[in-house]
């Protein structure tokens, strides 16, 4: 169980701090909730204490793990075949599932694929929103893990993503 002041990762929103634990009555049942303040935008999210792990709430990765994530971002052997990314609806569903998993490496995969598509074909409105959300999740966690300012990390991530090669 987490406590007030803990920093966690929410799979859909990125890094956040538990600012309060409250009890709320929902359908005649009193449940405890973490009140999580998302660091990137200040939004507050209620997370049921009993299902936090199920939702994908987890601890921030270590600095060593963050270094591995940066290496994966830089890995030019990971090429995306823009012409073989499935149809639009399937691609959106698959990317949403990867983001919901809460796995930082899945977030990197989605970001790299969307960055490659952006360079070659451009992104739909939904894909642009997904790209920005995935980048927010990644940047907020890497910033915490490495003790860096989020703006600085965002610049680093952008410079890496838009230097990647694509397979055409």
CSV table of N, CA and C in Angstrom, one decimal:
chain,number,residue,atom,x,y,z
A,1,UNK,N,0.8,-1.2,0.0
A,1,UNK,CA,0.0,0.0,0.0
A,1,UNK,C,0.9,1.2,0.0
A,2,UNK,N,0.5,2.2,-0.8
A,2,UNK,CA,1.2,3.5,-0.9
A,2,UNK,C,0.8,4.4,0.2
A,3,UNK,N,1.6,5.4,0.4
A,3,UNK,CA,1.2,6.4,1.5
A,3,UNK,C,1.3,7.8,0.9
A,4,UNK,N,0.7,8.8,1.6
A,4,UNK,CA,0.7,10.2,1.2
A,4,UNK,C,2.2,10.6,1.0
A,5,UNK,N,2.5,11.2,-0.1
A,5,UNK,CA,3.9,11.7,-0.4
A,5,UNK,C,4.6,10.8,-1.4
A,6,UNK,N,4.1,9.5,-1.6
A,6,UNK,CA,4.7,8.6,-2.5
A,6,UNK,C,4.5,9.1,-3.9
A,7,UNK,N,5.5,8.9,-4.7
A,7,UNK,CA,5.5,9.2,-6.2
A,7,UNK,C,5.3,7.9,-6.9
A,8,UNK,N,4.2,7.9,-7.8
A,8,UNK,CA,3.9,6.7,-8.5
A,8,UNK,C,3.7,7.0,-10.0
A,9,UNK,N,3.5,5.9,-10.7
A,9,UNK,CA,3.3,6.0,-12.1
A,9,UNK,C,1.9,5.5,-12.4
A,10,UNK,N,1.0,6.3,-13.0
A,10,UNK,CA,-0.3,5.9,-13.5
A,10,UNK,C,-0.2,5.6,-14.9
A,11,UNK,N,-0.6,4.4,-15.4
A,11,UNK,CA,-0.4,4.0,-16.8
A,11,UNK,C,-1.0,5.0,-17.8
A,12,UNK,N,-2.0,5.7,-17.5
A,12,UNK,CA,-2.6,6.6,-18.5
A,12,UNK,C,-2.2,8.0,-18.4
A,13,UNK,N,-1.6,8.4,-17.2
A,13,UNK,CA,-1.3,9.8,-17.0
A,13,UNK,C,0.1,10.1,-16.6
A,14,UNK,N,0.9,9.1,-16.4
A,14,UNK,CA,2.3,9.3,-16.1
A,14,UNK,C,2.6,9.5,-14.6
A,15,UNK,N,3.6,10.2,-14.3
A,15,UNK,CA,4.0,10.3,-12.9
A,15,UNK,C,3.1,11.2,-12.1
A,16,UNK,N,2.9,10.8,-10.8
A,16,UNK,CA,2.0,11.5,-10.0
A,16,UNK,C,2.4,11.3,-8.5
A,17,UNK,N,1.9,12.2,-7.7
A,17,UNK,CA,2.2,12.1,-6.2
A,17,UNK,C,0.9,11.9,-5.5
A,18,UNK,N,0.9,10.9,-4.6
A,18,UNK,CA,-0.2,10.7,-3.7
A,18,UNK,C,-0.3,11.8,-2.7
A,19,UNK,N,-1.4,12.6,-2.8
A,19,UNK,CA,-1.5,13.8,-2.0
A,19,UNK,C,-2.5,13.6,-0.8
A,20,UNK,N,-3.3,12.5,-1.0
A,20,UNK,CA,-4.3,12.2,0.1
A,20,UNK,C,-4.8,10.8,-0.1
A,21,UNK,N,-5.3,10.2,0.9
A,21,UNK,CA,-6.1,9.0,0.9
A,21,UNK,C,-7.4,9.3,1.5
A,22,UNK,N,-8.5,9.1,0.7
A,22,UNK,CA,-9.8,9.5,1.2
A,22,UNK,C,-10.7,8.2,1.1
A,23,UNK,N,-11.8,8.3,1.9
A,23,UNK,CA,-12.9,7.3,1.8
A,23,UNK,C,-14.1,8.0,1.1
A,24,UNK,N,-14.6,7.3,0.1
A,24,UNK,CA,-15.8,7.7,-0.6
A,24,UNK,C,-16.8,6.6,-0.6
A,25,UNK,N,-18.1,7.0,-0.5
A,25,UNK,CA,-19.2,6.1,-0.6
A,25,UNK,C,-19.6,6.0,-2.0
A,26,UNK,N,-19.6,4.8,-2.6
A,26,UNK,CA,-20.0,4.5,-3.9
A,26,UNK,C,-20.9,3.3,-3.9
A,27,UNK,N,-22.2,3.5,-4.3
A,27,UNK,CA,-23.2,2.4,-4.3
A,27,UNK,C,-23.2,1.7,-3.0
A,28,UNK,N,-23.4,2.4,-1.9
A,28,UNK,CA,-23.6,1.9,-0.6
A,28,UNK,C,-22.3,1.2,0.0
A,29,UNK,N,-21.2,1.4,-0.7
A,29,UNK,CA,-20.0,0.8,-0.2
A,29,UNK,C,-18.9,1.9,0.0
A,30,UNK,N,-18.3,1.9,1.1
A,30,UNK,CA,-17.2,2.8,1.4
A,30,UNK,C,-15.9,2.2,1.0
A,31,UNK,N,-15.2,3.0,0.1
A,31,UNK,CA,-13.9,2.5,-0.4
A,31,UNK,C,-12.9,3.6,-0.2
A,32,UNK,N,-11.6,3.1,0.0
A,32,UNK,CA,-10.5,4.1,0.1
A,32,UNK,C,-10.0,4.3,-1.3
A,33,UNK,N,-9.6,5.6,-1.5
A,33,UNK,CA,-9.0,6.0,-2.8
A,33,UNK,C,-7.7,6.8,-2.6
A,34,UNK,N,-6.7,6.6,-3.5
A,34,UNK,CA,-5.6,7.5,-3.5
A,34,UNK,C,-6.0,8.7,-4.3
A,35,UNK,N,-5.7,9.9,-3.8
A,35,UNK,CA,-5.8,11.1,-4.6
A,35,UNK,C,-4.4,11.4,-5.2
A,36,UNK,N,-4.3,11.2,-6.5
A,36,UNK,CA,-3.0,11.3,-7.2
A,36,UNK,C,-3.0,12.6,-8.0
A,37,UNK,N,-2.0,13.5,-7.7
A,37,UNK,CA,-1.9,14.7,-8.4
A,37,UNK,C,-0.8,14.4,-9.5
A,38,UNK,N,-1.3,14.5,-10.8
A,38,UNK,CA,-0.4,14.2,-11.9
A,38,UNK,C,0.6,15.4,-12.0
A,39,UNK,N,1.9,15.0,-12.1
A,39,UNK,CA,2.9,16.0,-12.0
A,39,UNK,C,3.0,16.9,-13.3
A,40,UNK,N,2.6,16.3,-14.4
A,40,UNK,CA,2.8,17.0,-15.7
A,40,UNK,C,1.8,18.1,-15.9
A,41,UNK,N,0.5,17.9,-15.4
A,41,UNK,CA,-0.5,18.9,-15.6
A,41,UNK,C,-1.3,19.3,-14.4
A,42,UNK,N,-1.0,18.7,-13.2
A,42,UNK,CA,-1.7,19.1,-12.0
A,42,UNK,C,-3.0,18.5,-11.8
A,43,UNK,N,-3.5,17.7,-12.8
A,43,UNK,CA,-4.8,17.1,-12.7
A,43,UNK,C,-4.8,16.1,-11.5
A,44,UNK,N,-6.0,15.9,-10.8
A,44,UNK,CA,-6.1,15.0,-9.7
A,44,UNK,C,-6.9,13.8,-10.2
A,45,UNK,N,-6.4,12.6,-9.8
A,45,UNK,CA,-7.1,11.4,-10.2
A,45,UNK,C,-7.4,10.5,-9.0
A,46,UNK,N,-8.6,10.0,-8.9
A,46,UNK,CA,-8.9,9.1,-7.8
A,46,UNK,C,-8.6,7.6,-8.2
A,47,UNK,N,-7.8,6.9,-7.4
A,47,UNK,CA,-7.5,5.5,-7.8
A,47,UNK,C,-7.9,4.7,-6.6
A,48,UNK,N,-8.8,3.7,-6.8
A,48,UNK,CA,-9.2,2.8,-5.7
A,48,UNK,C,-8.0,2.1,-5.1
A,49,UNK,N,-7.8,2.1,-3.8
A,49,UNK,CA,-6.7,1.5,-3.2
A,49,UNK,C,-6.7,0.0,-3.5
A,50,UNK,N,-7.9,-0.6,-3.4
A,50,UNK,CA,-7.9,-2.1,-3.6
A,50,UNK,C,-7.6,-2.6,-5.0
A,51,UNK,N,-7.7,-1.7,-6.0
A,51,UNK,CA,-7.4,-2.2,-7.3
A,51,UNK,C,-6.3,-1.4,-8.0
A,52,UNK,N,-5.5,-0.7,-7.2
A,52,UNK,CA,-4.4,0.1,-7.7
A,52,UNK,C,-3.4,-0.7,-8.6
A,53,UNK,N,-3.0,-1.9,-8.1
A,53,UNK,CA,-2.1,-2.8,-8.9
A,53,UNK,C,-2.8,-3.3,-10.1
A,54,UNK,N,-4.1,-3.6,-10.1
A,54,UNK,CA,-4.8,-4.1,-11.2
A,54,UNK,C,-4.9,-3.0,-12.3
A,55,UNK,N,-5.0,-1.8,-11.9
A,55,UNK,CA,-5.1,-0.6,-12.8
A,55,UNK,C,-3.7,-0.4,-13.4
A,56,UNK,N,-2.6,-0.8,-12.7
A,56,UNK,CA,-1.3,-0.6,-13.3
A,56,UNK,C,-0.5,0.4,-12.5
A,57,UNK,N,-1.0,0.9,-11.4
A,57,UNK,CA,-0.2,1.8,-10.6
A,57,UNK,C,1.1,1.1,-10.1
A,58,UNK,N,2.2,1.8,-10.3
A,58,UNK,CA,3.5,1.2,-9.9
A,58,UNK,C,4.5,2.3,-9.5
A,59,UNK,N,5.6,1.8,-9.0
A,59,UNK,CA,6.7,2.7,-8.6
A,59,UNK,C,7.4,3.2,-9.8
A,60,UNK,N,8.1,4.3,-9.6
A,60,UNK,CA,8.9,4.9,-10.7
A,60,UNK,C,10.1,4.0,-10.9
A,61,UNK,N,10.5,3.9,-12.2
A,61,UNK,CA,11.7,3.1,-12.5
A,61,UNK,C,13.0,3.7,-11.9
A,62,UNK,N,14.0,2.9,-11.8
A,62,UNK,CA,15.3,3.4,-11.2
A,62,UNK,C,16.0,4.2,-12.3
A,63,UNK,N,17.1,4.9,-11.8
A,63,UNK,CA,17.9,5.7,-12.8
A,63,UNK,C,18.5,4.8,-13.8
A,64,UNK,N,19.0,3.6,-13.3
A,64,UNK,CA,19.6,2.6,-14.2
A,64,UNK,C,18.6,2.2,-15.3
A,65,UNK,N,17.4,1.9,-14.9
A,65,UNK,CA,16.4,1.5,-15.8
A,65,UNK,C,16.1,2.7,-16.8
A,66,UNK,N,16.1,3.9,-16.3
A,66,UNK,CA,15.8,5.1,-17.2
A,66,UNK,C,16.9,5.2,-18.2
A,67,UNK,N,18.2,4.8,-17.9
A,67,UNK,CA,19.3,4.8,-18.8
A,67,UNK,C,19.0,3.8,-19.9
A,68,UNK,N,18.5,2.6,-19.5
A,68,UNK,CA,18.1,1.6,-20.5
A,68,UNK,C,17.0,2.1,-21.5
A,69,UNK,N,16.1,2.8,-20.9
A,69,UNK,CA,15.0,3.4,-21.7
A,69,UNK,C,15.5,4.4,-22.8
A,70,UNK,N,16.5,5.2,-22.3
A,70,UNK,CA,17.1,6.2,-23.3
A,70,UNK,C,17.8,5.4,-24.3
A,71,UNK,N,18.5,4.3,-24.0
A,71,UNK,CA,19.2,3.5,-25.0
A,71,UNK,C,18.3,2.9,-26.0
A,72,UNK,N,17.1,2.4,-25.5
A,72,UNK,CA,16.1,1.9,-26.4
A,72,UNK,C,15.6,3.0,-27.4
A,73,UNK,N,15.4,4.2,-26.8
A,73,UNK,CA,14.9,5.3,-27.6
A,73,UNK,C,15.9,5.6,-28.8
A,74,UNK,N,17.2,5.5,-28.4
A,74,UNK,CA,18.3,5.8,-29.4
A,74,UNK,C,18.6,4.7,-30.4
A,75,UNK,N,18.1,3.5,-30.1
A,75,UNK,CA,18.4,2.3,-30.9
A,75,UNK,C,17.8,2.4,-32.3
A,76,UNK,N,18.7,2.6,-33.2
A,76,UNK,CA,18.3,2.7,-34.6
A,76,UNK,C,18.1,1.4,-35.3
A,77,UNK,N,18.4,0.3,-34.6
A,77,UNK,CA,18.0,-1.1,-35.1
A,77,UNK,C,16.5,-1.3,-35.0
A,78,UNK,N,15.8,-0.5,-34.2
A,78,UNK,CA,14.4,-0.6,-34.1
A,78,UNK,C,13.8,0.3,-35.2
A,79,UNK,N,13.5,-0.3,-36.3
A,79,UNK,CA,12.9,0.4,-37.4
A,79,UNK,C,11.5,0.1,-37.6
A,80,UNK,N,10.7,1.0,-38.0
A,80,UNK,CA,9.3,0.8,-38.2
A,80,UNK,C,9.0,0.8,-39.7
A,81,UNK,N,8.3,-0.2,-40.1
A,81,UNK,CA,7.9,-0.3,-41.5
A,81,UNK,C,6.5,0.4,-41.6
A,82,UNK,N,6.6,1.7,-42.1
A,82,UNK,CA,5.4,2.5,-42.1
A,82,UNK,C,4.3,1.9,-42.9
A,83,UNK,N,4.6,1.2,-44.0
A,83,UNK,CA,3.6,0.6,-44.8
A,83,UNK,C,3.0,-0.7,-44.3
A,84,UNK,N,3.5,-1.2,-43.1
A,84,UNK,CA,3.0,-2.4,-42.6
A,84,UNK,C,2.6,-2.2,-41.1
A,85,UNK,N,1.9,-1.2,-40.8
A,85,UNK,CA,1.4,-0.9,-39.4
A,85,UNK,C,0.0,-1.2,-39.2
A,86,UNK,N,-0.6,-2.0,-40.1
A,86,UNK,CA,-2.0,-2.4,-39.9
A,86,UNK,C,-3.0,-1.3,-40.2
A,87,UNK,N,-4.3,-1.6,-40.2
A,87,UNK,CA,-5.2,-0.6,-40.5
A,87,UNK,C,-5.4,0.4,-39.3
A,88,UNK,N,-5.9,1.5,-39.6
A,88,UNK,CA,-6.0,2.6,-38.6
A,88,UNK,C,-6.6,2.1,-37.3
A,89,UNK,N,-7.8,1.6,-37.3
A,89,UNK,CA,-8.5,1.2,-36.1
A,89,UNK,C,-7.8,0.1,-35.3
A,90,UNK,N,-7.2,-0.8,-36.0
A,90,UNK,CA,-6.4,-1.9,-35.3
A,90,UNK,C,-5.2,-1.3,-34.7
A,91,UNK,N,-4.5,-0.4,-35.4
A,91,UNK,CA,-3.3,0.3,-34.9
A,91,UNK,C,-3.6,1.1,-33.6
A,92,UNK,N,-4.7,1.8,-33.7
A,92,UNK,CA,-5.1,2.7,-32.5
A,92,UNK,C,-5.4,1.7,-31.3
A,93,UNK,N,-6.2,0.7,-31.5
A,93,UNK,CA,-6.5,-0.3,-30.4
A,93,UNK,C,-5.2,-0.9,-29.8
A,94,UNK,N,-4.3,-1.3,-30.7
A,94,UNK,CA,-3.1,-2.0,-30.2
A,94,UNK,C,-2.2,-1.0,-29.4
A,95,UNK,N,-2.1,0.2,-29.9
A,95,UNK,CA,-1.3,1.3,-29.2
A,95,UNK,C,-2.0,1.6,-27.9
A,96,UNK,N,-3.3,1.7,-27.8
A,96,UNK,CA,-4.0,2.0,-26.6
A,96,UNK,C,-3.7,0.9,-25.5
A,97,UNK,N,-3.8,-0.4,-26.0
A,97,UNK,CA,-3.5,-1.5,-25.1
A,97,UNK,C,-2.1,-1.4,-24.6
A,98,UNK,N,-1.1,-1.1,-25.4
A,98,UNK,CA,0.3,-1.0,-25.0
A,98,UNK,C,0.4,0.1,-23.9
A,99,UNK,N,-0.2,1.3,-24.1
A,99,UNK,CA,-0.1,2.4,-23.2
A,99,UNK,C,-0.8,2.0,-21.9
A,100,UNK,N,-2.0,1.3,-21.9
A,100,UNK,CA,-2.7,0.9,-20.7
A,100,UNK,C,-1.9,-0.1,-19.9
A,101,UNK,N,-1.0,-0.8,-20.5
A,101,UNK,CA,-0.2,-1.8,-19.8
A,101,UNK,C,0.6,-1.2,-18.7
A,102,UNK,N,1.0,0.1,-18.9
A,102,UNK,CA,1.8,0.7,-17.9
A,102,UNK,C,3.3,0.4,-18.1
A,103,UNK,N,3.6,-0.5,-19.0
A,103,UNK,CA,5.0,-0.9,-19.2
A,103,UNK,C,5.8,0.2,-20.0
A,104,UNK,N,6.8,0.7,-19.4
A,104,UNK,CA,7.6,1.8,-20.0
A,104,UNK,C,8.1,1.5,-21.4
A,105,UNK,N,8.5,0.2,-21.6
A,105,UNK,CA,9.0,-0.2,-22.9
A,105,UNK,C,7.9,-0.2,-23.9
A,106,UNK,N,6.7,-0.5,-23.6
A,106,UNK,CA,5.6,-0.4,-24.5
A,106,UNK,C,5.3,1.0,-24.9
A,107,UNK,N,5.5,1.9,-23.9
A,107,UNK,CA,5.3,3.4,-24.2
A,107,UNK,C,6.4,3.8,-25.2
A,108,UNK,N,7.6,3.4,-25.0
A,108,UNK,CA,8.7,3.7,-26.0
A,108,UNK,C,8.3,3.2,-27.4
A,109,UNK,N,7.8,1.9,-27.4
A,109,UNK,CA,7.5,1.4,-28.7
A,109,UNK,C,6.4,2.2,-29.4
A,110,UNK,N,5.4,2.6,-28.7
A,110,UNK,CA,4.3,3.4,-29.3
A,110,UNK,C,4.9,4.7,-29.8
A,111,UNK,N,5.7,5.4,-29.0
A,111,UNK,CA,6.3,6.7,-29.3
A,111,UNK,C,7.1,6.6,-30.6
A,112,UNK,N,7.9,5.5,-30.7
A,112,UNK,CA,8.8,5.4,-31.8
A,112,UNK,C,8.0,5.1,-33.1
A,113,UNK,N,7.0,4.3,-33.0
A,113,UNK,CA,6.2,4.0,-34.2
A,113,UNK,C,5.5,5.3,-34.6
A,114,UNK,N,4.9,6.0,-33.7
A,114,UNK,CA,4.1,7.2,-34.1
A,114,UNK,C,5.1,8.3,-34.6
A,115,UNK,N,6.3,8.4,-34.0
A,115,UNK,CA,7.2,9.4,-34.5
A,115,UNK,C,7.6,9.1,-35.9
A,116,UNK,N,7.8,7.8,-36.2
A,116,UNK,CA,8.2,7.4,-37.6
A,116,UNK,C,7.1,7.7,-38.6
A,117,UNK,N,5.8,7.4,-38.1
A,117,UNK,CA,4.7,7.6,-39.0
A,117,UNK,C,4.6,9.1,-39.3
A,118,UNK,N,4.8,9.9,-38.3
A,118,UNK,CA,4.7,11.4,-38.4
A,118,UNK,C,5.6,11.9,-39.4
A,119,UNK,N,6.9,11.4,-39.4
A,119,UNK,CA,7.9,11.9,-40.4
A,119,UNK,C,7.5,11.5,-41.8
A,120,UNK,N,6.9,10.3,-42.0
A,120,UNK,CA,6.7,9.9,-43.4
A,120,UNK,C,5.3,10.2,-43.9
A,121,UNK,N,4.3,9.9,-43.1
A,121,UNK,CA,2.9,10.0,-43.5
A,121,UNK,C,2.1,11.1,-42.8
A,122,UNK,N,2.5,11.5,-41.6
A,122,UNK,CA,1.7,12.4,-40.8
A,122,UNK,C,0.8,11.6,-39.9
A,123,UNK,N,0.3,12.2,-38.9
A,123,UNK,CA,-0.6,11.5,-37.9
A,123,UNK,C,-2.0,12.1,-38.0
A,124,UNK,N,-3.0,11.2,-37.7
A,124,UNK,CA,-4.3,11.7,-37.6
A,124,UNK,C,-4.4,12.4,-36.2
A,125,UNK,N,-5.6,13.1,-36.0
A,125,UNK,CA,-5.8,13.8,-34.8
A,125,UNK,C,-5.7,12.9,-33.6
A,126,UNK,N,-6.3,11.7,-33.7
A,126,UNK,CA,-6.2,10.7,-32.6
A,126,UNK,C,-4.8,10.3,-32.3
A,127,UNK,N,-4.1,10.0,-33.4
A,127,UNK,CA,-2.7,9.6,-33.2
A,127,UNK,C,-1.8,10.7,-32.6
A,128,UNK,N,-2.1,11.9,-33.0
A,128,UNK,CA,-1.3,13.1,-32.4
A,128,UNK,C,-1.6,13.2,-30.9
A,129,UNK,N,-2.9,13.0,-30.5
A,129,UNK,CA,-3.2,13.0,-29.1
A,129,UNK,C,-2.5,11.8,-28.4
A,130,UNK,N,-2.5,10.7,-29.0
A,130,UNK,CA,-1.9,9.5,-28.4
A,130,UNK,C,-0.4,9.7,-28.3
A,131,UNK,N,0.2,10.3,-29.3
A,131,UNK,CA,1.7,10.6,-29.3
A,131,UNK,C,2.0,11.5,-28.1
A,132,UNK,N,1.2,12.6,-28.0
A,132,UNK,CA,1.5,13.6,-26.9
A,132,UNK,C,1.3,12.9,-25.5
A,133,UNK,N,0.2,12.1,-25.4
A,133,UNK,CA,0.0,11.4,-24.1
A,133,UNK,C,1.1,10.5,-23.8
A,134,UNK,N,1.5,9.7,-24.7
A,134,UNK,CA,2.6,8.7,-24.5
A,134,UNK,C,3.9,9.5,-24.2
A,135,UNK,N,4.2,10.6,-24.8
A,135,UNK,CA,5.4,11.4,-24.5
A,135,UNK,C,5.3,11.9,-23.1
A,136,UNK,N,4.1,12.4,-22.7
A,136,UNK,CA,3.9,13.0,-21.4
A,136,UNK,C,4.2,11.9,-20.3
A,137,UNK,N,3.7,10.7,-20.6
A,137,UNK,CA,3.9,9.6,-19.6
A,137,UNK,C,5.4,9.3,-19.5
A,138,UNK,N,6.1,9.1,-20.7
A,138,UNK,CA,7.5,8.8,-20.7
A,138,UNK,C,8.3,9.9,-20.0
A,139,UNK,N,8.1,11.1,-20.5
A,139,UNK,CA,8.9,12.3,-20.0
A,139,UNK,C,8.8,12.4,-18.5
A,140,UNK,N,7.5,12.3,-18.0
A,140,UNK,CA,7.3,12.5,-16.5
A,140,UNK,C,8.1,11.4,-15.7
A,141,UNK,N,8.1,10.2,-16.2
A,141,UNK,CA,8.8,9.2,-15.4
A,141,UNK,C,10.3,9.3,-15.6
A,142,UNK,N,10.8,9.6,-16.8
A,142,UNK,CA,12.2,9.7,-16.9
A,142,UNK,C,12.7,10.9,-16.1
A,143,UNK,N,12.0,12.0,-16.1
A,143,UNK,CA,12.4,13.1,-15.3
A,143,UNK,C,12.6,12.8,-13.8
A,144,UNK,N,11.6,12.1,-13.3
A,144,UNK,CA,11.7,11.6,-11.9
A,144,UNK,C,12.8,10.7,-11.7
A,145,UNK,N,12.9,9.7,-12.6
A,145,UNK,CA,14.0,8.6,-12.4
A,145,UNK,C,15.4,9.2,-12.5
A,146,UNK,N,15.6,10.2,-13.3
A,146,UNK,CA,16.9,10.8,-13.5
A,146,UNK,C,17.1,12.1,-12.7
A,147,UNK,N,16.1,12.6,-12.0
A,147,UNK,CA,16.2,13.8,-11.3
A,147,UNK,C,16.4,15.0,-12.2
A,148,UNK,N,15.7,15.0,-13.4
A,148,UNK,CA,15.9,16.1,-14.3
A,148,UNK,C,14.6,16.8,-14.5
A,149,UNK,N,14.6,18.1,-14.9
A,149,UNK,CA,13.5,18.9,-15.2
A,149,UNK,C,12.7,18.3,-16.4
A,150,UNK,N,11.4,18.3,-16.3
A,150,UNK,CA,10.6,17.6,-17.4
A,150,UNK,C,10.8,18.3,-18.7
A,151,UNK,N,11.0,19.6,-18.8
A,151,UNK,CA,11.2,20.3,-20.0
A,151,UNK,C,12.5,19.9,-20.7
A,152,UNK,N,13.5,19.7,-19.8
A,152,UNK,CA,14.8,19.2,-20.3
A,152,UNK,C,14.7,17.8,-20.9
A,153,UNK,N,14.0,16.9,-20.2
A,153,UNK,CA,13.8,15.6,-20.7
A,153,UNK,C,13.0,15.5,-21.9
A,154,UNK,N,12.0,16.4,-22.0
A,154,UNK,CA,11.1,16.4,-23.2
A,154,UNK,C,12.0,16.8,-24.5
A,155,UNK,N,12.9,17.8,-24.3
A,155,UNK,CA,13.7,18.2,-25.4
A,155,UNK,C,14.7,17.0,-25.8
A,156,UNK,N,15.2,16.3,-24.8
A,156,UNK,CA,16.0,15.2,-25.1
A,156,UNK,C,15.3,14.1,-25.9
A,157,UNK,N,14.1,13.8,-25.4
A,157,UNK,CA,13.2,12.8,-26.1
A,157,UNK,C,12.9,13.2,-27.5
A,158,UNK,N,12.5,14.5,-27.7
A,158,UNK,CA,12.1,14.9,-29.0
A,158,UNK,C,13.3,14.9,-29.9
A,159,UNK,N,14.5,15.3,-29.5
A,159,UNK,CA,15.7,15.2,-30.3
A,159,UNK,C,16.0,13.8,-30.7
A,160,UNK,N,15.8,12.9,-29.8
A,160,UNK,CA,16.1,11.4,-30.2
A,160,UNK,C,15.0,10.9,-31.1
A,161,UNK,N,13.8,11.2,-30.8
A,161,UNK,CA,12.7,10.6,-31.7
A,161,UNK,C,12.7,11.1,-33.1
A,162,UNK,N,13.1,12.4,-33.3
A,162,UNK,CA,13.0,12.9,-34.6
A,162,UNK,C,14.3,12.8,-35.4
A,163,UNK,N,15.3,12.0,-34.8
A,163,UNK,CA,16.5,11.7,-35.6
A,163,UNK,C,16.4,10.2,-36.0
A,164,UNK,N,15.4,9.5,-35.6
A,164,UNK,CA,15.3,8.0,-35.9
A,164,UNK,C,15.1,7.8,-37.4
A,165,UNK,N,15.7,6.7,-37.9
A,165,UNK,CA,15.4,6.4,-39.3
A,165,UNK,C,14.2,5.5,-39.4
A,166,UNK,N,13.6,5.5,-40.6
A,166,UNK,CA,12.4,4.7,-40.8
A,166,UNK,C,12.7,3.8,-42.0
A,167,UNK,N,12.0,2.6,-41.9
A,167,UNK,CA,12.1,1.7,-43.1
A,167,UNK,C,11.0,2.0,-44.0
A,168,UNK,N,11.3,2.2,-45.2
A,168,UNK,CA,10.2,2.6,-46.2
A,168,UNK,C,10.1,1.5,-47.3
